[in-house]
Every structure is written in C-alpha cells, then in structure tokens.
Amino acid sequence: MSDRIVAADVVITSPGRNYVTLKVTTADGVVGYGDATLNGRELAVASYLRDHLAPLLVGRDPARIEDTWQLLYRGAYWRRGPVTMAAIGAVDVALWDVKGKTLGQPVYQLLGGAVRARVLTYTHASAWEVPALLDAVDARLAQGFRAVRAQSGVPGLATVYGLHRDVASYEPAARGSGLVEERWDTSAYLRHAPDVLAAVREHVGPGVHLLHDAHHRLTPQQAARLGKALEPVDLFWLEDVTPAENQDVLRLVRQHTTTPLAIGEVFTTVFDVHHLITEQLVDFVRCAVVHAGGISHLRKILALAEVYQVRGAPHGPSDVSPVSFGASVHVGLATHNFAIQEYMGYPEPVHDVFPHSWSYADGYLHPGDAPGIGVELDEKLAAKFPYEPAYLPVARTLDGTLTDW
Ligand code: EZ4
Ligand code: CO
C-alpha cells in the first residue's frame, strides 16, 4: 500500500531572522520538511502554501515527487516567479525528505551517491576599512575556510551592500523598522574596489580562493572594466555584476575580461538561466534549492549547465534556511559539476531550532548520513521566536534615484 500525505502545515519562526518551513506528514507517520523562505516577502509564500498548495497535497502519494512537481508547476497555469517557485521548492524538498526517511537513506544516495568526499564551501569576510577586512579574512582562514568572499566599505558612503560603516555584523533585512534606504555611488565603488581586492590578494597569497559580489549594480561597460581591473587578483568569481534580466548584454562583459562570472541567486527556473548557460555568459550558476523549485528542478539546471561546462554554486545566505541549505549540500555531494556552496552562517539560535546532520569542517561541508535531508524542526523552540516583518534595504544614487540594491 502506498503512503498518503495527511497534513501539510506551515511553520513561521524568527530565531534572529525569519524562516518559513513546510511540514508534510504522511499516514505512516513520516514527517518531511521543506524551506520556503523568501527574504522580505515571507508571508506571500506561506499563504501560497497554506491556501493553495496544502489542499492539493493532502491525499497524494508522497513518493511521487516528480509528478507532484509537475502538478504544482503546470497545474498553476501561471509560471515561474520567486513566490511560486519557493513554494514548489518547499514541497519538493519535503517530499525528498519523506522519501529518504521512508527508505532509510540520506538524500544524496537517492541522487546517485557521492561523487566527492565533501563539498567545498566559501564564507564572507566583510569590514569597512581594509585593515579590518584583512583581519576578518584571517579569522575566516583560521576557521579553515579555503575560499572567502571579501567585501569592504566605500569612501564617502555610510552603507554598501553587505556591510555598514558602524555595525560589525550585518543582516541586511532590518526587522521591524520599515524600509532602510542606502545611498549608492558606483563611481566611488569602482575607484575603490580593485585596490581593496588587490590588498586582500597580497595579504593571503596565491593559494586562497577569493570571491566578490557586485550585487547587480553595474552597467555592462562598468562590469567589463571592473572584471579587467580585477584580473591580476585572480578571483574565483565576480558575482552579479549586472541586474542580468537582460542577459545578452553580458556578452560585452565576456568579450573584455577573463574574470570568472557567477550569476543566478535571484533566478528561479531553468527557463530563467538557460541563456546564461547555453551562451556561456557565466562560469557559475547560483540558483538555490529553495528559490529554484527544489532539488528536482535545481538538478535539471545543473544538468543543462554540465553540458556547457558551467558549474553550480548555490546561494547560501542566512536567509536560506538550514533545511534547504542541507538539501543543497546533498545536491553538492552527488552532482559532478557542483563547484562550491556559499555558507554565510546563521544566528546562533537557528542551529537549535533546526537541528541538522550537515556539518562544516576545515573548509568543507558534508550533508551527514541521517535518512532524508537530515534537518529537523524543534517546533516548541520555534514557537518562542515569532515572526517579525523585515524588509531588505533599497538603494538610491546620490541624486536620489532608486537603483538596484
Ligand atoms: O543579498 O540573500 O550572495 N549573497 C547575496 C545575499 C543576498 C540576500 C538577499 O536576501 O547576495 O546577501
Ligand atoms: Co550574491
């Protein structure tokens, strides 16, 4: 007899930041979890799941992961978009979790088994001034990281993406305080960033992977210039140089620089990134399990990427919950063209609210061998951290024009 889904519940918790989790329960008593967190728009996905998908899930066979994915994607009629794809992603991961638990196997085994011993990861080092940034990089290297994303301040500005002049730790979504407006000046950034990254390279020597995120703020011409200026730094990648809705413009960037490019954290389906991949406009595709329709769909994106020697490098900020982070590490262990997993880290209570089998050691991640995804939800503890509205900042240029944050 096949099992049946008897409940699909949504749990919202905020242990330092907001997370939306789908909990699927089967008639056999198996519980699977999926992450549905969409930073700054959390309740839209919660409603999508509660009001629209849960009634469709109850009564279905949890083993039919692909059929359920197709039902939720095609059955909506309306395609793509972050709210829809995060909701589908949560269902997909919860069903992979159920399947693993039912079969007594970690999900990476169901994806074909390990193709590597462990998954390379990178983390963030951020500080306003260069000396403090070098200290932050050193602290990350002391934790064993072999790849570090370096972000600094910009003279004349008070905040830039990823850090604040006066605040040491930085979680971009400001809770409870409405919309934060940052001031942005691309010229000042372009004058400063190459020197900062050159100083970091000089400091760490050739053996450390360095990364940098331009966070969608450049024109193609500016991106080409920055990529060229950074060639001596030998970056592992330069991330999100342009907003990238218009992907054809990246051809100009590619013609001018050999600095590797990574794009994709805001894209949600293979149809949104296929051009990036098939035109070889990027070296790394950054779609995350949660925002790109779950394990099933991310695997399809990575399969297409494999054909074009583009490698997977999923988004892993604190707003990707430990559930889909764990799912991503399973994909990483089992997918040949998976390059590296971003690991920003979490506010401390998050590890207690989501006890997890995945682990970090010496610059690498492993998903663990617990059946399923290996991430649980302590609902009693979760209930102690109620949801708080939080918005990502917005950015305006010096003349007050709204620009990309
Ligand atoms: O701005 O996750 O590479 N990481 C990033 C992140 C994103 C946030 C948005 O929710 O660009 O910091
Ligand atoms: Co990014």
Short mmCIF file of C-alpha atoms and ligand atoms in Angstrom, two decimals:
data_model
loop_
_atom_site.label_atom_id
_atom_site.label_comp_id
_atom_site.label_asym_id
_atom_site.label_seq_id
_atom_site.Cartn_x
_atom_site.Cartn_y
_atom_site.Cartn_z
CA MET A 1 0.00 0.00 0.00
CA SER A 2 1.34 3.36 -0.88
CA ASP A 3 1.54 6.01 1.79
CA ARG A 4 -0.58 9.19 1.76
CA ILE A 5 0.06 12.79 2.78
CA VAL A 6 -2.31 13.59 5.66
CA ALA A 7 -1.14 17.11 6.55
CA ALA A 8 0.85 19.98 5.05
CA ASP A 9 1.47 22.65 7.67
CA VAL A 10 3.41 25.90 7.51
CA VAL A 11 5.61 26.96 10.43
CA ILE A 12 6.97 30.50 10.57
CA THR A 13 9.74 31.24 13.03
CA SER A 14 12.21 34.05 13.55
CA PRO A 15 15.25 32.95 15.56
CA GLY A 16 17.28 36.04 14.62
CA ARG A 17 15.67 36.21 11.18
CA ASN A 18 12.51 34.91 9.52
CA TYR A 19 12.12 31.38 8.16
CA VAL A 20 9.10 29.71 6.56
CA THR A 21 9.06 25.92 6.77
CA LEU A 22 6.67 23.42 5.22
CA LYS A 23 5.99 20.30 7.30
CA VAL A 24 4.49 17.36 5.42
CA THR A 25 3.10 14.47 7.48
CA THR A 26 2.18 11.10 5.99
CA ALA A 27 -0.33 8.47 7.13
CA ASP A 28 2.63 6.25 8.06
CA GLY A 29 3.80 8.99 10.43
CA VAL A 30 6.76 10.16 8.37
CA VAL A 31 7.46 13.90 8.62
CA GLY A 32 9.31 15.79 5.88
CA TYR A 33 10.47 19.42 5.95
CA GLY A 34 10.95 21.94 3.17
CA ASP A 35 12.21 25.53 3.28
CA ALA A 36 10.00 28.23 1.74
CA THR A 37 11.85 31.36 2.91
CA LEU A 38 11.76 34.32 0.53
CA ASN A 39 13.58 37.14 2.27
CA GLY A 40 11.33 40.17 2.79
CA ARG A 41 8.27 38.52 1.19
CA GLU A 42 7.88 35.54 3.55
CA LEU A 43 4.14 35.64 4.14
CA ALA A 44 3.31 35.53 0.43
CA VAL A 45 4.95 32.11 0.15
CA ALA A 46 3.37 30.98 3.43
CA SER A 47 -0.06 31.85 2.05
CA TYR A 48 0.69 30.21 -1.30
CA LEU A 49 1.50 27.02 0.57
CA ARG A 50 -1.29 27.18 3.14
CA ASP A 51 -4.09 28.47 0.99
CA HIS A 52 -3.30 26.99 -2.41
CA LEU A 53 -0.93 24.00 -2.23
CA ALA A 54 -1.75 22.28 1.07
CA PRO A 55 -5.29 21.33 -0.08
CA LEU A 56 -3.77 19.74 -3.21
CA LEU A 57 -1.14 17.83 -1.26
CA VAL A 58 -3.39 16.11 1.26
CA GLY A 59 -4.27 12.65 -0.03
CA ARG A 60 -1.42 12.46 -2.53
CA ASP A 61 1.25 9.74 -2.62
CA PRO A 62 4.41 11.36 -1.18
CA ALA A 63 6.61 9.02 -3.24
CA ARG A 64 5.55 10.74 -6.47
CA ILE A 65 7.93 13.69 -6.20
CA GLU A 66 8.30 14.48 -9.90
CA ASP A 67 4.59 14.07 -10.63
CA THR A 68 3.76 16.41 -7.73
CA TRP A 69 6.32 18.93 -9.01
CA GLN A 70 4.74 18.86 -12.49
CA LEU A 71 1.25 19.17 -10.99
CA LEU A 72 2.17 22.23 -8.94
CA TYR A 73 4.16 23.89 -11.74
CA ARG A 74 1.94 23.19 -14.74
CA GLY A 75 -1.25 23.00 -12.72
CA ALA A 76 -0.96 26.62 -11.60
CA TYR A 77 -1.09 27.68 -15.25
CA TRP A 78 0.88 30.80 -14.12
CA ARG A 79 4.56 30.02 -14.49
CA ARG A 80 7.78 30.80 -12.67
CA GLY A 81 8.46 33.65 -10.26
CA PRO A 82 10.02 33.54 -6.79
CA VAL A 83 6.82 33.07 -4.75
CA THR A 84 5.57 30.14 -6.82
CA MET A 85 8.98 28.52 -7.15
CA ALA A 86 9.84 28.85 -3.44
CA ALA A 87 6.52 27.20 -2.57
CA ILE A 88 7.13 24.38 -5.06
CA GLY A 89 10.71 24.14 -3.81
CA ALA A 90 9.47 23.61 -0.25
CA VAL A 91 7.13 20.81 -1.33
CA ASP A 92 9.86 19.16 -3.38
CA VAL A 93 12.42 19.16 -0.56
CA ALA A 94 9.83 17.95 1.97
CA LEU A 95 8.98 15.01 -0.32
CA TRP A 96 12.67 14.14 -0.85
CA ASP A 97 12.98 14.22 2.95
CA VAL A 98 9.99 11.86 3.28
CA LYS A 99 11.40 9.53 0.64
CA GLY A 100 14.80 9.37 2.30
CA LYS A 101 13.26 8.73 5.70
CA THR A 102 10.93 6.07 4.27
CA LEU A 103 13.82 4.26 2.55
CA GLY A 104 16.27 4.87 5.42
CA GLN A 105 18.76 6.64 3.14
CA PRO A 106 20.32 10.11 3.05
CA VAL A 107 19.04 12.02 0.02
CA TYR A 108 22.47 12.18 -1.66
CA GLN A 109 22.31 8.38 -2.00
CA LEU A 110 18.98 8.68 -3.82
CA LEU A 111 20.54 11.24 -6.19
CA GLY A 112 23.12 8.71 -7.36
CA GLY A 113 25.52 8.70 -4.44
CA ALA A 114 28.57 10.75 -3.56
CA VAL A 115 30.81 11.97 -6.40
CA ARG A 116 33.18 13.60 -3.91
CA ALA A 117 34.19 13.17 -0.28
CA ARG A 118 33.00 16.61 0.79
CA VAL A 119 31.67 19.86 -0.63
CA LEU A 120 33.91 22.94 -0.93
CA THR A 121 32.41 25.99 0.73
CA TYR A 122 33.12 29.72 1.00
CA THR A 123 32.10 32.24 3.56
CA HIS A 124 32.02 36.02 3.91
CA ALA A 125 34.65 38.38 5.27
CA SER A 126 33.40 41.95 5.47
CA ALA A 127 34.71 45.12 7.06
CA TRP A 128 34.53 48.79 6.26
CA GLU A 129 38.26 49.56 6.27
CA VAL A 130 40.96 47.44 4.62
CA PRO A 131 42.99 46.58 7.77
CA ALA A 132 39.83 45.29 9.48
CA LEU A 133 38.91 43.39 6.33
CA LEU A 134 42.31 41.67 6.30
CA ASP A 135 41.72 40.69 9.95
CA ALA A 136 38.28 39.35 9.03
CA VAL A 137 39.79 37.30 6.21
CA ASP A 138 42.45 35.95 8.59
CA ALA A 139 39.72 34.95 11.06
CA ARG A 140 37.93 33.01 8.31
CA LEU A 141 41.15 31.29 7.25
CA ALA A 142 41.75 30.37 10.89
CA GLN A 143 38.33 28.65 10.83
CA GLY A 144 39.66 26.52 7.97
CA PHE A 145 37.94 28.24 5.05
CA ARG A 146 39.82 27.92 1.78
CA ALA A 147 37.54 30.30 -0.10
CA VAL A 148 36.43 33.71 1.16
CA ARG A 149 34.18 36.43 -0.24
CA ALA A 150 35.67 39.84 0.57
CA GLN A 151 33.52 42.99 0.78
CA SER A 152 34.62 46.40 2.03
CA GLY A 153 33.18 49.83 2.53
CA VAL A 154 33.42 52.65 0.01
CA PRO A 155 34.82 56.07 0.98
CA GLY A 156 32.08 58.68 1.17
CA LEU A 157 29.24 56.20 1.75
CA ALA A 158 27.73 55.03 5.07
CA THR A 159 26.45 51.64 3.93
CA VAL A 160 27.16 49.41 0.99
CA TYR A 161 25.68 46.02 0.14
CA GLY A 162 26.89 43.52 2.73
CA LEU A 163 28.07 45.88 5.46
CA HIS A 164 27.58 49.03 7.41
CA ARG A 165 30.25 51.51 8.46
CA ASP A 166 29.26 51.42 12.14
CA VAL A 167 27.88 47.91 12.64
CA ALA A 168 30.14 44.87 12.85
CA SER A 169 27.66 42.10 11.99
CA TYR A 170 25.28 42.69 9.14
CA GLU A 171 21.94 41.05 8.41
CA PRO A 172 20.53 43.04 5.52
CA ALA A 173 16.80 42.58 6.27
CA ALA A 174 16.11 45.11 9.03
CA ARG A 175 13.43 43.78 11.37
CA GLY A 176 10.56 45.91 12.43
CA SER A 177 11.98 49.25 11.36
CA GLY A 178 10.44 49.72 7.94
CA LEU A 179 12.32 50.31 4.76
CA VAL A 180 16.00 51.24 5.04
CA GLU A 181 17.32 53.45 2.24
CA GLU A 182 21.00 53.21 1.41
CA ARG A 183 22.99 55.69 -0.67
CA TRP A 184 24.99 54.31 -3.55
CA ASP A 185 27.70 55.70 -5.81
CA THR A 186 29.02 53.31 -8.44
CA SER A 187 31.90 55.60 -9.45
CA ALA A 188 33.24 55.67 -5.89
CA TYR A 189 32.92 51.89 -5.69
CA LEU A 190 34.75 51.35 -8.99
CA ARG A 191 37.57 53.65 -7.88
CA HIS A 192 37.99 51.73 -4.61
CA ALA A 193 37.18 48.04 -5.11
CA PRO A 194 40.18 46.98 -7.25
CA ASP A 195 42.65 48.34 -4.66
CA VAL A 196 40.81 46.62 -1.82
CA LEU A 197 40.77 43.24 -3.54
CA ALA A 198 44.40 43.62 -4.61
CA ALA A 199 45.29 44.25 -0.95
CA VAL A 200 43.41 41.12 0.10
CA ARG A 201 45.19 39.03 -2.54
CA GLU A 202 48.55 40.45 -1.49
CA HIS A 203 47.73 39.59 2.12
CA VAL A 204 46.57 35.97 1.63
CA GLY A 205 48.95 34.93 -1.16
CA PRO A 206 48.02 32.85 -4.19
CA GLY A 207 46.55 29.73 -2.51
CA VAL A 208 43.22 31.08 -1.23
CA HIS A 209 40.10 31.38 -3.40
CA LEU A 210 38.82 34.97 -3.29
CA LEU A 211 35.32 35.99 -4.36
CA HIS A 212 33.50 39.31 -4.59
CA ASP A 213 29.83 40.29 -5.04
CA ALA A 214 28.95 43.42 -7.04
CA HIS A 215 25.27 42.83 -6.21
CA HIS A 216 23.60 43.77 -9.50
CA ARG A 217 24.88 47.37 -9.51
CA LEU A 218 26.94 47.82 -12.67
CA THR A 219 26.26 48.56 -16.29
CA PRO A 220 27.77 46.07 -18.74
CA GLN A 221 30.51 48.57 -19.57
CA GLN A 222 31.34 49.12 -15.89
CA ALA A 223 31.28 45.37 -15.32
CA ALA A 224 33.74 44.83 -18.15
CA ARG A 225 36.02 47.48 -16.69
CA LEU A 226 35.88 46.01 -13.20
CA GLY A 227 36.43 42.47 -14.44
CA LYS A 228 39.51 43.62 -16.36
CA ALA A 229 40.86 45.59 -13.41
CA LEU A 230 40.48 42.53 -11.18
CA GLU A 231 42.26 40.06 -13.45
CA PRO A 232 45.56 40.30 -11.50
CA VAL A 233 43.63 39.47 -8.30
CA ASP A 234 42.72 36.07 -9.78
CA LEU A 235 39.19 35.94 -8.35
CA PHE A 236 37.38 32.62 -8.07
CA TRP A 237 34.45 34.70 -9.30
CA LEU A 238 32.94 38.14 -9.57
CA GLU A 239 29.25 37.86 -8.68
CA ASP A 240 26.13 39.56 -10.02
CA VAL A 241 27.89 42.27 -11.99
CA THR A 242 24.70 43.45 -13.71
CA PRO A 243 21.00 43.06 -12.82
CA ALA A 244 21.04 40.35 -15.56
CA GLU A 245 17.41 40.42 -16.60
CA ASN A 246 18.86 41.26 -19.99
CA GLN A 247 21.41 38.51 -20.32
CA ASP A 248 22.53 39.37 -23.86
CA VAL A 249 24.37 42.42 -22.53
CA LEU A 250 26.74 40.11 -20.65
CA ARG A 251 28.33 39.20 -23.96
CA LEU A 252 30.04 42.57 -23.84
CA VAL A 253 31.42 41.78 -20.38
CA ARG A 254 32.70 38.39 -21.56
CA GLN A 255 34.47 39.92 -24.54
CA HIS A 256 36.51 42.13 -22.27
CA THR A 257 37.52 40.03 -19.30
CA THR A 258 38.61 36.55 -18.25
CA THR A 259 37.49 37.16 -14.65
CA PRO A 260 35.01 34.32 -13.99
CA LEU A 261 31.40 35.42 -13.53
CA ALA A 262 28.70 34.00 -11.26
CA ILE A 263 25.01 34.90 -11.55
CA GLY A 264 21.69 33.35 -10.64
CA GLU A 265 20.66 33.80 -6.99
CA VAL A 266 17.52 35.73 -7.95
CA PHE A 267 16.54 33.40 -10.81
CA THR A 268 14.03 30.67 -10.18
CA THR A 269 13.81 28.24 -13.13
CA VAL A 270 15.92 26.70 -15.86
CA PHE A 271 13.99 28.92 -18.26
CA ASP A 272 15.41 31.99 -16.50
CA VAL A 273 19.03 30.85 -16.74
CA HIS A 274 19.22 28.73 -19.88
CA HIS A 275 20.52 31.66 -21.90
CA LEU A 276 23.21 32.38 -19.31
CA ILE A 277 24.24 28.75 -19.56
CA THR A 278 23.95 27.90 -23.24
CA GLU A 279 25.59 31.18 -24.33
CA GLN A 280 28.33 30.60 -21.74
CA LEU A 281 27.77 34.06 -20.30
CA VAL A 282 28.67 32.84 -16.80
CA ASP A 283 31.04 30.31 -15.29
CA PHE A 284 28.90 29.57 -12.24
CA VAL A 285 25.12 29.38 -11.88
CA ARG A 286 23.93 30.43 -8.42
CA CYS A 287 20.30 29.22 -8.21
CA ALA A 288 19.36 27.94 -4.75
CA VAL A 289 17.34 24.84 -3.90
CA VAL A 290 14.65 26.89 -2.15
CA HIS A 291 14.16 29.58 -4.79
CA ALA A 292 14.51 27.38 -7.88
CA GLY A 293 11.82 24.78 -7.30
CA GLY A 294 13.65 22.37 -5.03
CA ILE A 295 16.16 19.58 -5.52
CA SER A 296 14.35 18.19 -8.58
CA HIS A 297 14.49 21.42 -10.54
CA LEU A 298 17.97 22.52 -9.42
CA ARG A 299 19.27 19.16 -10.67
CA LYS A 300 17.83 19.95 -14.11
CA ILE A 301 19.50 23.37 -14.12
CA LEU A 302 22.80 21.74 -13.19
CA ALA A 303 22.37 19.02 -15.83
CA LEU A 304 21.99 21.69 -18.52
CA ALA A 305 24.95 23.58 -17.06
CA GLU A 306 27.11 20.44 -17.19
CA VAL A 307 26.80 20.32 -20.97
CA TYR A 308 28.29 23.83 -21.21
CA GLN A 309 30.98 23.46 -18.54
CA VAL A 310 29.13 25.84 -16.27
CA ARG A 311 29.28 24.80 -12.63
CA GLY A 312 26.79 25.02 -9.78
CA ALA A 313 27.44 27.30 -6.83
CA PRO A 314 24.16 27.79 -4.96
CA HIS A 315 23.26 30.86 -2.97
CA GLY A 316 23.70 30.19 0.75
CA PRO A 317 22.97 33.34 2.78
CA SER A 318 21.40 33.24 6.23
CA ASP A 319 18.01 33.63 4.54
CA VAL A 320 18.27 30.14 3.01
CA SER A 321 17.14 28.05 5.99
CA PRO A 322 19.18 25.13 7.33
CA VAL A 323 16.62 22.83 5.65
CA SER A 324 17.31 23.89 2.08
CA PHE A 325 20.95 24.54 2.94
CA GLY A 326 21.20 20.86 3.91
CA ALA A 327 19.35 19.90 0.73
CA SER A 328 21.90 21.90 -1.26
CA VAL A 329 24.78 20.05 0.39
CA HIS A 330 23.17 16.72 -0.62
CA VAL A 331 22.99 18.00 -4.21
CA GLY A 332 26.60 19.15 -3.90
CA LEU A 333 27.85 15.77 -2.78
CA ALA A 334 26.03 13.95 -5.60
CA THR A 335 26.38 16.34 -8.57
CA HIS A 336 29.51 16.26 -10.70
CA ASN A 337 29.51 19.90 -11.82
CA PHE A 338 28.77 21.35 -8.40
CA ALA A 339 31.68 23.68 -7.62
CA ILE A 340 31.16 25.30 -4.24
CA GLN A 341 28.46 26.10 -1.67
CA GLU A 342 28.12 29.55 -0.15
CA TYR A 343 27.90 29.36 3.66
CA MET A 344 27.18 32.70 5.27
CA GLY A 345 26.37 31.12 8.64
CA TYR A 346 23.39 31.62 10.96
CA PRO A 347 22.42 33.50 14.09
CA GLU A 348 23.16 31.06 16.95
CA PRO A 349 19.57 30.03 17.87
CA VAL A 350 18.98 28.87 14.29
CA HIS A 351 21.10 25.76 14.85
CA ASP A 352 18.92 24.81 17.84
CA VAL A 353 15.62 25.49 16.08
CA PHE A 354 16.76 23.41 13.09
CA PRO A 355 18.94 20.56 14.46
CA HIS A 356 20.91 19.30 11.48
CA SER A 357 23.10 16.43 10.34
CA TRP A 358 25.05 18.59 7.89
CA SER A 359 28.33 19.82 9.23
CA TYR A 360 31.20 22.15 8.45
CA ALA A 361 34.86 21.24 8.96
CA ASP A 362 38.11 22.57 7.50
CA GLY A 363 36.60 24.49 4.61
CA TYR A 364 34.20 21.76 3.52
CA LEU A 365 30.61 20.69 4.15
CA HIS A 366 29.06 17.25 4.42
CA PRO A 367 25.31 16.51 4.49
CA GLY A 368 25.66 13.73 7.07
CA ASP A 369 24.13 10.29 6.81
CA ALA A 370 20.81 10.76 8.58
CA PRO A 371 17.91 9.46 6.46
CA GLY A 372 16.28 12.14 4.30
CA ILE A 373 17.67 15.68 4.31
CA GLY A 374 18.79 15.35 7.93
CA VAL A 375 17.35 18.62 9.21
CA GLU A 376 14.56 18.66 11.79
CA LEU A 377 12.47 21.47 13.25
CA ASP A 378 12.13 21.93 17.01
CA GLU A 379 8.60 23.33 16.92
CA LYS A 380 8.47 24.17 20.64
CA LEU A 381 11.61 26.25 20.34
CA ALA A 382 10.48 27.71 17.00
CA ALA A 383 7.30 28.99 18.69
CA LYS A 384 9.42 31.13 21.02
CA PHE A 385 10.59 33.22 18.06
CA PRO A 386 7.53 34.85 16.49
CA TYR A 387 7.60 36.34 13.00
CA GLU A 388 8.69 39.95 12.71
CA PRO A 389 8.19 41.88 9.48
CA ALA A 390 11.52 42.67 7.82
CA TYR A 391 12.39 44.32 4.54
CA LEU A 392 15.56 44.18 2.53
CA PRO A 393 17.07 47.66 2.07
CA VAL A 394 16.64 49.73 -1.06
CA ALA A 395 19.34 51.87 -2.64
CA ARG A 396 19.28 55.34 -4.16
CA THR A 397 22.07 57.05 -6.06
CA LEU A 398 23.45 60.35 -4.77
CA ASP A 399 20.81 62.34 -6.69
CA GLY A 400 18.03 60.27 -5.10
CA THR A 401 17.23 57.95 -7.99
CA LEU A 402 16.18 54.48 -6.93
CA THR A 403 18.72 51.93 -8.10
CA ASP A 404 19.41 48.22 -7.66
CA TRP A 405 20.22 47.18 -4.10
O1 EZ4 B 1 21.62 39.80 -0.93
O2 EZ4 B 1 20.42 36.76 0.47
O3 EZ4 B 1 25.47 36.31 -2.25
N1 EZ4 B 1 24.69 36.65 -1.42
C1 EZ4 B 1 23.83 37.65 -1.52
C2 EZ4 B 1 22.84 37.80 -0.38
C3 EZ4 B 1 21.51 38.42 -0.81
C4 EZ4 B 1 20.45 38.14 0.23
C5 EZ4 B 1 19.07 38.58 -0.23
O4 EZ4 B 1 18.08 38.04 0.58
O5 EZ4 B 1 23.85 38.37 -2.47
O6 EZ4 B 1 23.41 38.54 0.67
CO CO B 2 25.07 37.49 -4.06
#
